[in-house]
Amino acid sequence: MKSSRLVSILLLLRTRGRMTAAELAAELEVSVRTVYRDVESLHFAGVPLYGDAGHRGGYRLLAGNRSGLTDLYTREAEALVLAGMPGAAEGLGLGPHFTDAQLKLRAGLPAPLREHVDRLRARFHIDAPGWYDEGHEAPFLPQVADAVRTGRVLELRYRRWTAPTDVDRRLEPYGLVLKAGRWYLVAGPGPRTYRVDQILELTVTDEESTIPEGFDLAGHWRAGQADFHARLHRGEALVRVSPAGAARLTGAAARALAETGTPEPDGWTRATLPVESTDHAHDTFLALGTDVEVLAPEELRTRIAQTVRTLAGRYT
């Protein structure tokens, strides 16, 4: 938008002092001719903007001219609220607004604090998804985000795990959650949770949605996580783990080992660890190789022993 670009020109000159038309064009990703037109518009608006010719020429603002945080647009403010979430602004279609908001925020800071912020931005980078996460395309995320923001009912076709896999749903959006690189829509009736990258078709209707009074998105998500973990680890296994095996445990198993583990004379640790199922525990403990010994339940111990005998025969 031209109005946003004009503000950006002012902020760039505010922070950098003097810039040529070519430098402004490169920064704003527009043509030099467009910069000339924008500068002319600023002149007509009475902005104290001056252009100097020569080797050290360029545009500059009259000393004392300031631009404050009150210049933030609504969408830019929304982008700032989401700035703490890795890739959130870009995924929600707010990338350009986020860039403008950062520029305005930086311009409104005192010089020493502005330099401090610049140093921090150069030294910190957040990349939340795991190493083996190939990314999850969610083409309808911007539309879903707009529906959440404006309170509009969604009609969509959704792919789920159980048959029938492709279903039609009419949803009232309550909020969006970014978890481990994936976006989830919490919506009524229910509420229930839907992966945004599993939406196949989407229509944002003109019908207004209603969020139940007192609904707390963060509280709902925390409760859902607690319930998920409670249902996930319904079994237990008594094991002995070497120091190397203990270092490789993660999540609930690592916490249980730290909280309930009993050291033994040979340096190993005896502990009761939570497990999801016999199949999952079988694969998890086999991955630890000789650094773990399963003592109970007998079904799991027998299953692992049979696998080990099969492997030994195969490699003999």
mmCIF file of N, CA, C and O in Angstrom, residues 35 37 39 54 66 82 112-113 131 139 146-147 150 165 173 179 181 186 209 223 229 249-250 253 276 279 299:
data_model
loop_
_atom_site.group_PDB
_atom_site.id
_atom_site.type_symbol
_atom_site.label_atom_id
_atom_site.label_comp_id
_atom_site.label_asym_id
_atom_site.label_seq_id
_atom_site.Cartn_x
_atom_site.Cartn_y
_atom_site.Cartn_z
ATOM 1 N N VAL A 35 9.958 5.826 -6.024
ATOM 2 C CA VAL A 35 10.465 6.605 -4.902
ATOM 3 C C VAL A 35 10.330 8.094 -5.189
ATOM 4 O O VAL A 35 9.915 8.882 -4.320
ATOM 5 N N ARG A 37 8.111 9.540 -7.028
ATOM 6 C CA ARG A 37 6.695 9.904 -6.893
ATOM 7 C C ARG A 37 6.289 9.975 -5.414
ATOM 8 O O ARG A 37 5.532 10.865 -5.011
ATOM 9 N N VAL A 39 8.242 10.632 -2.842
ATOM 10 C CA VAL A 39 8.848 11.816 -2.232
ATOM 11 C C VAL A 39 8.052 13.066 -2.601
ATOM 12 O O VAL A 39 7.832 13.959 -1.766
ATOM 13 N N GLY A 54 24.712 15.808 -5.515
ATOM 14 C CA GLY A 54 26.140 15.617 -5.338
ATOM 15 C C GLY A 54 26.496 14.222 -4.830
ATOM 16 O O GLY A 54 25.641 13.370 -4.606
ATOM 17 N N ARG A 66 10.023 13.527 14.018
ATOM 18 C CA ARG A 66 9.977 12.211 14.657
ATOM 19 C C ARG A 66 8.748 11.458 14.200
ATOM 20 O O ARG A 66 7.748 12.028 13.790
ATOM 21 N N LEU A 82 2.083 -11.279 17.559
ATOM 22 C CA LEU A 82 2.448 -12.640 17.164
ATOM 23 C C LEU A 82 3.938 -12.801 16.943
ATOM 24 O O LEU A 82 4.396 -13.876 16.558
ATOM 25 N N PRO A 112 20.390 4.548 22.153
ATOM 26 C CA PRO A 112 21.121 3.461 22.838
ATOM 27 C C PRO A 112 20.323 2.157 22.870
ATOM 28 O O PRO A 112 20.879 1.076 22.647
ATOM 29 N N LEU A 113 19.023 2.250 23.138
ATOM 30 C CA LEU A 113 18.193 1.054 23.185
ATOM 31 C C LEU A 113 18.038 0.453 21.798
ATOM 32 O O LEU A 113 18.010 -0.776 21.630
ATOM 33 N N TRP A 131 14.657 -31.153 13.835
ATOM 34 C CA TRP A 131 15.574 -31.346 12.728
ATOM 35 C C TRP A 131 14.959 -32.177 11.610
ATOM 36 O O TRP A 131 15.248 -31.963 10.440
ATOM 37 N N PRO A 139 -2.021 -24.273 3.260
ATOM 38 C CA PRO A 139 -2.377 -23.201 2.330
ATOM 39 C C PRO A 139 -3.557 -22.358 2.777
ATOM 40 O O PRO A 139 -3.694 -21.215 2.345
ATOM 41 N N ASP A 146 -7.907 -15.142 9.382
ATOM 42 C CA ASP A 146 -8.846 -14.028 9.210
ATOM 43 C C ASP A 146 -10.202 -14.348 9.824
ATOM 44 O O ASP A 146 -10.846 -13.488 10.427
ATOM 45 N N ALA A 147 -10.640 -15.613 9.671
ATOM 46 C CA ALA A 147 -11.922 -16.014 10.250
ATOM 47 C C ALA A 147 -11.868 -15.972 11.769
ATOM 48 O O ALA A 147 -12.840 -15.574 12.424
ATOM 49 N N THR A 150 -11.857 -12.146 12.700
ATOM 50 C CA THR A 150 -13.109 -11.422 12.455
ATOM 51 C C THR A 150 -14.338 -12.130 13.007
ATOM 52 O O THR A 150 -15.424 -11.573 12.981
ATOM 53 N N THR A 165 -12.422 -40.860 5.822
ATOM 54 C CA THR A 165 -11.304 -39.935 6.032
ATOM 55 C C THR A 165 -11.652 -38.490 5.690
ATOM 56 O O THR A 165 -11.250 -37.566 6.396
ATOM 57 N N PRO A 173 -14.820 -20.892 14.811
ATOM 58 C CA PRO A 173 -13.436 -20.835 15.294
ATOM 59 C C PRO A 173 -13.310 -20.107 16.632
ATOM 60 O O PRO A 173 -13.843 -19.020 16.816
ATOM 61 N N LYS A 179 1.984 -25.297 17.540
ATOM 62 C CA LYS A 179 2.642 -26.284 18.390
ATOM 63 C C LYS A 179 3.629 -27.085 17.547
ATOM 64 O O LYS A 179 3.233 -27.772 16.598
ATOM 65 N N GLY A 181 5.720 -26.417 15.247
ATOM 66 C CA GLY A 181 5.745 -26.174 13.813
ATOM 67 C C GLY A 181 4.434 -26.427 13.099
ATOM 68 O O GLY A 181 4.325 -26.195 11.900
ATOM 69 N N VAL A 186 -8.738 -24.559 17.079
ATOM 70 C CA VAL A 186 -9.667 -24.967 18.124
ATOM 71 C C VAL A 186 -11.015 -24.342 17.778
ATOM 72 O O VAL A 186 -11.115 -23.116 17.631
ATOM 73 N N SER A 209 -19.560 -16.063 14.132
ATOM 74 C CA SER A 209 -19.383 -17.168 15.068
ATOM 75 C C SER A 209 -19.461 -16.650 16.499
ATOM 76 O O SER A 209 -19.283 -15.460 16.748
ATOM 77 N N ALA A 223 -5.083 -28.007 29.255
ATOM 78 C CA ALA A 223 -5.883 -29.130 29.753
ATOM 79 C C ALA A 223 -5.884 -30.275 28.748
ATOM 80 O O ALA A 223 -5.806 -31.448 29.119
ATOM 81 N N HIS A 229 -1.389 -36.642 27.513
ATOM 82 C CA HIS A 229 -0.280 -37.372 28.123
ATOM 83 C C HIS A 229 -0.778 -38.420 29.108
ATOM 84 O O HIS A 229 -0.172 -39.488 29.248
ATOM 85 N N LEU A 249 17.283 -41.282 27.270
ATOM 86 C CA LEU A 249 15.848 -41.217 27.530
ATOM 87 C C LEU A 249 15.364 -39.776 27.432
ATOM 88 O O LEU A 249 16.079 -38.833 27.772
ATOM 89 N N THR A 250 14.134 -39.604 26.978
ATOM 90 C CA THR A 250 13.551 -38.273 26.842
ATOM 91 C C THR A 250 12.145 -38.256 27.412
ATOM 92 O O THR A 250 11.564 -39.299 27.731
ATOM 93 N N ALA A 253 9.690 -40.595 30.209
ATOM 94 C CA ALA A 253 10.599 -41.630 30.704
ATOM 95 C C ALA A 253 11.777 -41.013 31.440
ATOM 96 O O ALA A 253 12.182 -41.495 32.507
ATOM 97 N N GLU A 276 3.587 -46.381 26.529
ATOM 98 C CA GLU A 276 2.327 -46.220 25.807
ATOM 99 C C GLU A 276 1.639 -47.563 25.595
ATOM 100 O O GLU A 276 0.452 -47.717 25.834
ATOM 101 N N ASP A 279 3.855 -52.618 22.076
ATOM 102 C CA ASP A 279 4.540 -52.412 20.796
ATOM 103 C C ASP A 279 5.496 -51.224 20.869
ATOM 104 O O ASP A 279 6.646 -51.302 20.424
ATOM 105 N N GLU A 299 5.293 -59.963 29.680
ATOM 106 C CA GLU A 299 4.914 -59.945 28.254
ATOM 107 C C GLU A 299 5.919 -59.136 27.442
ATOM 108 O O GLU A 299 6.350 -59.563 26.362
#
